[in-house]
Amino acid sequence: MTTQVTLRRLTLSDAPQLQVISETALGYPFSLEETEKQLERCLANDSHFLIGAVDETDQVIGYVQAQIYEAIYSERGLNVLGLAVSLDHQGQGIGHLLMEELERQALEADLAFIRLNSGSHRLEAHAFYRKIGYNGDKTQVRFIKELR
């Protein structure tokens, strides 16, 4: 059975569902308290696009988060920071709906492109992105240095 889905801007009260979806669908274990703190910061920042897919009871079942990407060597665009759909609702077109809405909002904001990174092991995600029109244009290695 397919769920009736509505898209809307995320709110702070969505944090519990976002925390669960981020952990189960993306593998990011992050506490509810930290999720609330980060969500509050992002909601207060106009450079963040935060779109939720909600079911008939207004519970978040998927989300996309993107941030304006600005560099001195590029036009302005969006960088997708996360796209996730709850495990129970995957395969119903919700990720596609979220990305279509993100594209609509990006065009409305006169942004030139949407880019994203996807882990090399996430082959199903790569197939999904190709299917909805995204091209893999390079291979990278991520470097990180923990500061605290």
mmCIF file with all atom_site columns, C-alpha atoms in Angstrom:
data_model
loop_
_atom_site.group_PDB
_atom_site.id
_atom_site.type_symbol
_atom_site.label_atom_id
_atom_site.label_alt_id
_atom_site.label_comp_id
_atom_site.label_asym_id
_atom_site.label_entity_id
_atom_site.label_seq_id
_atom_site.pdbx_PDB_ins_code
_atom_site.Cartn_x
_atom_site.Cartn_y
_atom_site.Cartn_z
_atom_site.occupancy
_atom_site.B_iso_or_equiv
_atom_site.pdbx_formal_charge
_atom_site.auth_seq_id
_atom_site.auth_comp_id
_atom_site.auth_asym_id
_atom_site.auth_atom_id
_atom_site.pdbx_PDB_model_num
ATOM 1   C CA . MET A 1 1   ? 0.000  0.000  0.000   1.00 0.00 ? 1   MET A CA 1
ATOM 2   C CA . THR A 1 2   ? 1.287  3.443  -0.935  1.00 0.00 ? 2   THR A CA 1
ATOM 3   C CA . THR A 1 3   ? 1.283  6.184  1.671   1.00 0.00 ? 3   THR A CA 1
ATOM 4   C CA . GLN A 1 4   ? -0.302 9.573  0.930   1.00 0.00 ? 4   GLN A CA 1
ATOM 5   C CA . VAL A 1 5   ? 2.619  12.013 1.076   1.00 0.00 ? 5   VAL A CA 1
ATOM 6   C CA . THR A 1 6   ? 2.704  15.767 1.608   1.00 0.00 ? 6   THR A CA 1
ATOM 7   C CA . LEU A 1 7   ? 5.856  17.857 1.320   1.00 0.00 ? 7   LEU A CA 1
ATOM 8   C CA . ARG A 1 8   ? 6.529  20.726 3.714   1.00 0.00 ? 8   ARG A CA 1
ATOM 9   C CA . ARG A 1 9   ? 9.332  22.637 5.384   1.00 0.00 ? 9   ARG A CA 1
ATOM 10  C CA . LEU A 1 10  ? 10.768 20.800 8.363   1.00 0.00 ? 10  LEU A CA 1
ATOM 11  C CA . THR A 1 11  ? 10.177 22.162 11.872  1.00 0.00 ? 11  THR A CA 1
ATOM 12  C CA . LEU A 1 12  ? 11.905 21.652 15.195  1.00 0.00 ? 12  LEU A CA 1
ATOM 13  C CA . SER A 1 13  ? 9.140  19.285 16.303  1.00 0.00 ? 13  SER A CA 1
ATOM 14  C CA . ASP A 1 14  ? 10.231 16.909 13.518  1.00 0.00 ? 14  ASP A CA 1
ATOM 15  C CA . ALA A 1 15  ? 13.556 16.208 15.245  1.00 0.00 ? 15  ALA A CA 1
ATOM 16  C CA . PRO A 1 16  ? 12.566 12.819 16.745  1.00 0.00 ? 16  PRO A CA 1
ATOM 17  C CA . GLN A 1 17  ? 11.595 11.373 13.353  1.00 0.00 ? 17  GLN A CA 1
ATOM 18  C CA . LEU A 1 18  ? 14.629 12.942 11.656  1.00 0.00 ? 18  LEU A CA 1
ATOM 19  C CA . GLN A 1 19  ? 16.944 11.405 14.239  1.00 0.00 ? 19  GLN A CA 1
ATOM 20  C CA . VAL A 1 20  ? 15.498 7.920  13.694  1.00 0.00 ? 20  VAL A CA 1
ATOM 21  C CA . ILE A 1 21  ? 15.497 8.188  9.885   1.00 0.00 ? 21  ILE A CA 1
ATOM 22  C CA . SER A 1 22  ? 19.068 9.525  9.818   1.00 0.00 ? 22  SER A CA 1
ATOM 23  C CA . GLU A 1 23  ? 20.260 6.638  11.964  1.00 0.00 ? 23  GLU A CA 1
ATOM 24  C CA . THR A 1 24  ? 18.331 3.808  10.328  1.00 0.00 ? 24  THR A CA 1
ATOM 25  C CA . ALA A 1 25  ? 18.407 4.884  6.671   1.00 0.00 ? 25  ALA A CA 1
ATOM 26  C CA . LEU A 1 26  ? 21.789 6.636  6.546   1.00 0.00 ? 26  LEU A CA 1
ATOM 27  C CA . GLY A 1 27  ? 23.668 5.038  9.418   1.00 0.00 ? 27  GLY A CA 1
ATOM 28  C CA . TYR A 1 28  ? 24.367 8.278  11.311  1.00 0.00 ? 28  TYR A CA 1
ATOM 29  C CA . PRO A 1 29  ? 23.954 7.661  15.060  1.00 0.00 ? 29  PRO A CA 1
ATOM 30  C CA . PHE A 1 30  ? 23.344 11.118 16.524  1.00 0.00 ? 30  PHE A CA 1
ATOM 31  C CA . SER A 1 31  ? 21.451 11.824 19.741  1.00 0.00 ? 31  SER A CA 1
ATOM 32  C CA . LEU A 1 32  ? 18.028 13.442 19.737  1.00 0.00 ? 32  LEU A CA 1
ATOM 33  C CA . GLU A 1 33  ? 19.423 16.345 21.767  1.00 0.00 ? 33  GLU A CA 1
ATOM 34  C CA . GLU A 1 34  ? 22.164 16.986 19.197  1.00 0.00 ? 34  GLU A CA 1
ATOM 35  C CA . THR A 1 35  ? 19.702 16.542 16.323  1.00 0.00 ? 35  THR A CA 1
ATOM 36  C CA . GLU A 1 36  ? 17.424 19.181 17.872  1.00 0.00 ? 36  GLU A CA 1
ATOM 37  C CA . LYS A 1 37  ? 20.347 21.565 18.372  1.00 0.00 ? 37  LYS A CA 1
ATOM 38  C CA . GLN A 1 38  ? 21.581 21.184 14.782  1.00 0.00 ? 38  GLN A CA 1
ATOM 39  C CA . LEU A 1 39  ? 18.077 21.383 13.322  1.00 0.00 ? 39  LEU A CA 1
ATOM 40  C CA . GLU A 1 40  ? 17.415 24.607 15.221  1.00 0.00 ? 40  GLU A CA 1
ATOM 41  C CA . ARG A 1 41  ? 20.625 26.121 13.802  1.00 0.00 ? 41  ARG A CA 1
ATOM 42  C CA . CYS A 1 42  ? 19.788 25.030 10.277  1.00 0.00 ? 42  CYS A CA 1
ATOM 43  C CA . LEU A 1 43  ? 16.218 26.322 10.463  1.00 0.00 ? 43  LEU A CA 1
ATOM 44  C CA . ALA A 1 44  ? 17.561 29.745 11.468  1.00 0.00 ? 44  ALA A CA 1
ATOM 45  C CA . ASN A 1 45  ? 19.944 29.830 8.488   1.00 0.00 ? 45  ASN A CA 1
ATOM 46  C CA . ASP A 1 46  ? 18.482 30.909 5.140   1.00 0.00 ? 46  ASP A CA 1
ATOM 47  C CA . SER A 1 47  ? 21.175 29.019 3.235   1.00 0.00 ? 47  SER A CA 1
ATOM 48  C CA . HIS A 1 48  ? 19.601 25.689 4.277   1.00 0.00 ? 48  HIS A CA 1
ATOM 49  C CA . PHE A 1 49  ? 16.781 24.024 2.360   1.00 0.00 ? 49  PHE A CA 1
ATOM 50  C CA . LEU A 1 50  ? 14.928 21.586 4.660   1.00 0.00 ? 50  LEU A CA 1
ATOM 51  C CA . ILE A 1 51  ? 12.078 19.650 3.066   1.00 0.00 ? 51  ILE A CA 1
ATOM 52  C CA . GLY A 1 52  ? 10.145 16.880 4.750   1.00 0.00 ? 52  GLY A CA 1
ATOM 53  C CA . ALA A 1 53  ? 7.838  14.241 3.342   1.00 0.00 ? 53  ALA A CA 1
ATOM 54  C CA . VAL A 1 54  ? 5.048  13.554 5.823   1.00 0.00 ? 54  VAL A CA 1
ATOM 55  C CA . ASP A 1 55  ? 2.325  10.919 5.978   1.00 0.00 ? 55  ASP A CA 1
ATOM 56  C CA . GLU A 1 56  ? -1.384 11.376 6.705   1.00 0.00 ? 56  GLU A CA 1
ATOM 57  C CA . THR A 1 57  ? -0.618 11.874 10.421  1.00 0.00 ? 57  THR A CA 1
ATOM 58  C CA . ASP A 1 58  ? 2.019  14.571 9.690   1.00 0.00 ? 58  ASP A CA 1
ATOM 59  C CA . GLN A 1 59  ? 4.864  12.252 10.741  1.00 0.00 ? 59  GLN A CA 1
ATOM 60  C CA . VAL A 1 60  ? 8.090  12.717 8.783   1.00 0.00 ? 60  VAL A CA 1
ATOM 61  C CA . ILE A 1 61  ? 8.844  9.667  6.647   1.00 0.00 ? 61  ILE A CA 1
ATOM 62  C CA . GLY A 1 62  ? 11.611 11.228 4.570   1.00 0.00 ? 62  GLY A CA 1
ATOM 63  C CA . TYR A 1 63  ? 13.615 14.393 4.179   1.00 0.00 ? 63  TYR A CA 1
ATOM 64  C CA . VAL A 1 64  ? 16.145 16.215 2.074   1.00 0.00 ? 64  VAL A CA 1
ATOM 65  C CA . GLN A 1 65  ? 18.550 18.813 3.402   1.00 0.00 ? 65  GLN A CA 1
ATOM 66  C CA . ALA A 1 66  ? 20.663 20.989 1.148   1.00 0.00 ? 66  ALA A CA 1
ATOM 67  C CA . GLN A 1 67  ? 22.762 24.081 1.595   1.00 0.00 ? 67  GLN A CA 1
ATOM 68  C CA . ILE A 1 68  ? 23.681 26.823 -0.831  1.00 0.00 ? 68  ILE A CA 1
ATOM 69  C CA . TYR A 1 69  ? 27.062 26.055 -2.381  1.00 0.00 ? 69  TYR A CA 1
ATOM 70  C CA . GLU A 1 70  ? 29.123 29.151 -3.122  1.00 0.00 ? 70  GLU A CA 1
ATOM 71  C CA . ALA A 1 71  ? 32.695 29.140 -4.303  1.00 0.00 ? 71  ALA A CA 1
ATOM 72  C CA . ILE A 1 72  ? 34.864 31.651 -6.104  1.00 0.00 ? 72  ILE A CA 1
ATOM 73  C CA . TYR A 1 73  ? 35.259 29.193 -8.996  1.00 0.00 ? 73  TYR A CA 1
ATOM 74  C CA . SER A 1 74  ? 31.609 28.303 -9.557  1.00 0.00 ? 74  SER A CA 1
ATOM 75  C CA . GLU A 1 75  ? 28.107 29.588 -9.991  1.00 0.00 ? 75  GLU A CA 1
ATOM 76  C CA . ARG A 1 76  ? 25.846 29.304 -6.952  1.00 0.00 ? 76  ARG A CA 1
ATOM 77  C CA . GLY A 1 77  ? 24.137 25.983 -6.518  1.00 0.00 ? 77  GLY A CA 1
ATOM 78  C CA . LEU A 1 78  ? 22.933 23.568 -3.881  1.00 0.00 ? 78  LEU A CA 1
ATOM 79  C CA . ASN A 1 79  ? 24.886 20.875 -2.087  1.00 0.00 ? 79  ASN A CA 1
ATOM 80  C CA . VAL A 1 80  ? 22.686 18.033 -0.822  1.00 0.00 ? 80  VAL A CA 1
ATOM 81  C CA . LEU A 1 81  ? 23.727 17.197 2.730   1.00 0.00 ? 81  LEU A CA 1
ATOM 82  C CA . GLY A 1 82  ? 21.233 14.400 3.211   1.00 0.00 ? 82  GLY A CA 1
ATOM 83  C CA . LEU A 1 83  ? 18.401 12.569 1.511   1.00 0.00 ? 83  LEU A CA 1
ATOM 84  C CA . ALA A 1 84  ? 16.731 9.809  3.478   1.00 0.00 ? 84  ALA A CA 1
ATOM 85  C CA . VAL A 1 85  ? 13.459 7.918  3.531   1.00 0.00 ? 85  VAL A CA 1
ATOM 86  C CA . SER A 1 86  ? 12.369 5.674  6.389   1.00 0.00 ? 86  SER A CA 1
ATOM 87  C CA . LEU A 1 87  ? 13.033 2.014  5.707   1.00 0.00 ? 87  LEU A CA 1
ATOM 88  C CA . ASP A 1 88  ? 9.288  1.243  5.760   1.00 0.00 ? 88  ASP A CA 1
ATOM 89  C CA . HIS A 1 89  ? 8.597  3.767  2.993   1.00 0.00 ? 89  HIS A CA 1
ATOM 90  C CA . GLN A 1 90  ? 11.476 3.228  0.583   1.00 0.00 ? 90  GLN A CA 1
ATOM 91  C CA . GLY A 1 91  ? 10.627 2.271  -2.984  1.00 0.00 ? 91  GLY A CA 1
ATOM 92  C CA . GLN A 1 92  ? 7.451  4.397  -3.077  1.00 0.00 ? 92  GLN A CA 1
ATOM 93  C CA . GLY A 1 93  ? 8.897  7.366  -4.989  1.00 0.00 ? 93  GLY A CA 1
ATOM 94  C CA . ILE A 1 94  ? 9.291  9.575  -1.915  1.00 0.00 ? 94  ILE A CA 1
ATOM 95  C CA . GLY A 1 95  ? 12.979 10.288 -2.530  1.00 0.00 ? 95  GLY A CA 1
ATOM 96  C CA . HIS A 1 96  ? 12.139 11.302 -6.085  1.00 0.00 ? 96  HIS A CA 1
ATOM 97  C CA . LEU A 1 97  ? 9.368  13.639 -4.855  1.00 0.00 ? 97  LEU A CA 1
ATOM 98  C CA . LEU A 1 98  ? 11.772 15.251 -2.384  1.00 0.00 ? 98  LEU A CA 1
ATOM 99  C CA . MET A 1 99  ? 14.419 15.802 -5.051  1.00 0.00 ? 99  MET A CA 1
ATOM 100 C CA . GLU A 1 100 ? 11.857 17.223 -7.500  1.00 0.00 ? 100 GLU A CA 1
ATOM 101 C CA . GLU A 1 101 ? 10.742 19.724 -4.865  1.00 0.00 ? 101 GLU A CA 1
ATOM 102 C CA . LEU A 1 102 ? 14.345 20.617 -4.073  1.00 0.00 ? 102 LEU A CA 1
ATOM 103 C CA . GLU A 1 103 ? 14.971 21.214 -7.788  1.00 0.00 ? 103 GLU A CA 1
ATOM 104 C CA . ARG A 1 104 ? 11.872 23.422 -7.992  1.00 0.00 ? 104 ARG A CA 1
ATOM 105 C CA . GLN A 1 105 ? 13.010 25.492 -5.012  1.00 0.00 ? 105 GLN A CA 1
ATOM 106 C CA . ALA A 1 106 ? 16.543 25.739 -6.420  1.00 0.00 ? 106 ALA A CA 1
ATOM 107 C CA . LEU A 1 107 ? 15.239 27.083 -9.736  1.00 0.00 ? 107 LEU A CA 1
ATOM 108 C CA . GLU A 1 108 ? 13.006 29.522 -7.860  1.00 0.00 ? 108 GLU A CA 1
ATOM 109 C CA . ALA A 1 109 ? 16.117 30.751 -5.992  1.00 0.00 ? 109 ALA A CA 1
ATOM 110 C CA . ASP A 1 110 ? 17.980 31.109 -9.332  1.00 0.00 ? 110 ASP A CA 1
ATOM 111 C CA . LEU A 1 111 ? 20.555 28.458 -8.443  1.00 0.00 ? 111 LEU A CA 1
ATOM 112 C CA . ALA A 1 112 ? 22.502 26.858 -11.290 1.00 0.00 ? 112 ALA A CA 1
ATOM 113 C CA . PHE A 1 113 ? 22.886 23.243 -10.146 1.00 0.00 ? 113 PHE A CA 1
ATOM 114 C CA . ILE A 1 114 ? 22.405 20.658 -7.439  1.00 0.00 ? 114 ILE A CA 1
ATOM 115 C CA . ARG A 1 115 ? 25.337 18.487 -6.435  1.00 0.00 ? 115 ARG A CA 1
ATOM 116 C CA . LEU A 1 116 ? 25.690 15.674 -3.958  1.00 0.00 ? 116 LEU A CA 1
ATOM 117 C CA . ASN A 1 117 ? 28.121 13.064 -2.741  1.00 0.00 ? 117 ASN A CA 1
ATOM 118 C CA . SER A 1 118 ? 27.205 9.433  -2.204  1.00 0.00 ? 118 SER A CA 1
ATOM 119 C CA . GLY A 1 119 ? 29.387 6.814  -0.549  1.00 0.00 ? 119 GLY A CA 1
ATOM 120 C CA . SER A 1 120 ? 31.124 4.464  -2.977  1.00 0.00 ? 120 SER A CA 1
ATOM 121 C CA . HIS A 1 121 ? 29.406 1.442  -1.396  1.00 0.00 ? 121 HIS A CA 1
ATOM 122 C CA . ARG A 1 122 ? 25.869 2.850  -1.847  1.00 0.00 ? 122 ARG A CA 1
ATOM 123 C CA . LEU A 1 123 ? 25.260 1.354  -5.281  1.00 0.00 ? 123 LEU A CA 1
ATOM 124 C CA . GLU A 1 124 ? 21.454 1.425  -4.974  1.00 0.00 ? 124 GLU A CA 1
ATOM 125 C CA . ALA A 1 125 ? 21.617 5.147  -4.193  1.00 0.00 ? 125 ALA A CA 1
ATOM 126 C CA . HIS A 1 126 ? 23.848 5.699  -7.238  1.00 0.00 ? 126 HIS A CA 1
ATOM 127 C CA . ALA A 1 127 ? 21.290 3.938  -9.454  1.00 0.00 ? 127 ALA A CA 1
ATOM 128 C CA . PHE A 1 128 ? 18.520 6.085  -7.945  1.00 0.00 ? 128 PHE A CA 1
ATOM 129 C CA . TYR A 1 129 ? 20.388 9.334  -8.631  1.00 0.00 ? 129 TYR A CA 1
ATOM 130 C CA . ARG A 1 130 ? 21.166 8.314  -12.207 1.00 0.00 ? 130 ARG A CA 1
ATOM 131 C CA . LYS A 1 131 ? 17.517 7.381  -12.757 1.00 0.00 ? 131 LYS A CA 1
ATOM 132 C CA . ILE A 1 132 ? 16.370 10.873 -11.735 1.00 0.00 ? 132 ILE A CA 1
ATOM 133 C CA . GLY A 1 133 ? 18.913 12.624 -13.970 1.00 0.00 ? 133 GLY A CA 1
ATOM 134 C CA . TYR A 1 134 ? 22.059 13.078 -11.891 1.00 0.00 ? 134 TYR A CA 1
ATOM 135 C CA . ASN A 1 135 ? 25.432 12.195 -13.414 1.00 0.00 ? 135 ASN A CA 1
ATOM 136 C CA . GLY A 1 136 ? 28.462 10.958 -11.513 1.00 0.00 ? 136 GLY A CA 1
ATOM 137 C CA . ASP A 1 137 ? 31.159 13.344 -12.694 1.00 0.00 ? 137 ASP A CA 1
ATOM 138 C CA . LYS A 1 138 ? 34.122 12.446 -10.476 1.00 0.00 ? 138 LYS A CA 1
ATOM 139 C CA . THR A 1 139 ? 35.521 10.096 -7.877  1.00 0.00 ? 139 THR A CA 1
ATOM 140 C CA . GLN A 1 140 ? 36.840 11.562 -4.647  1.00 0.00 ? 140 GLN A CA 1
ATOM 141 C CA . VAL A 1 141 ? 38.365 10.605 -1.337  1.00 0.00 ? 141 VAL A CA 1
ATOM 142 C CA . ARG A 1 142 ? 37.046 12.470 1.691   1.00 0.00 ? 142 ARG A CA 1
ATOM 143 C CA . PHE A 1 143 ? 39.591 13.688 4.212   1.00 0.00 ? 143 PHE A CA 1
ATOM 144 C CA . ILE A 1 144 ? 38.600 14.750 7.708   1.00 0.00 ? 144 ILE A CA 1
ATOM 145 C CA . LYS A 1 145 ? 40.487 15.901 10.778  1.00 0.00 ? 145 LYS A CA 1
ATOM 146 C CA . GLU A 1 146 ? 38.629 15.781 14.079  1.00 0.00 ? 146 GLU A CA 1
ATOM 147 C CA . LEU A 1 147 ? 39.154 19.007 16.039  1.00 0.00 ? 147 LEU A CA 1
ATOM 148 C CA . ARG A 1 148 ? 37.506 17.927 19.303  1.00 0.00 ? 148 ARG A CA 1
#
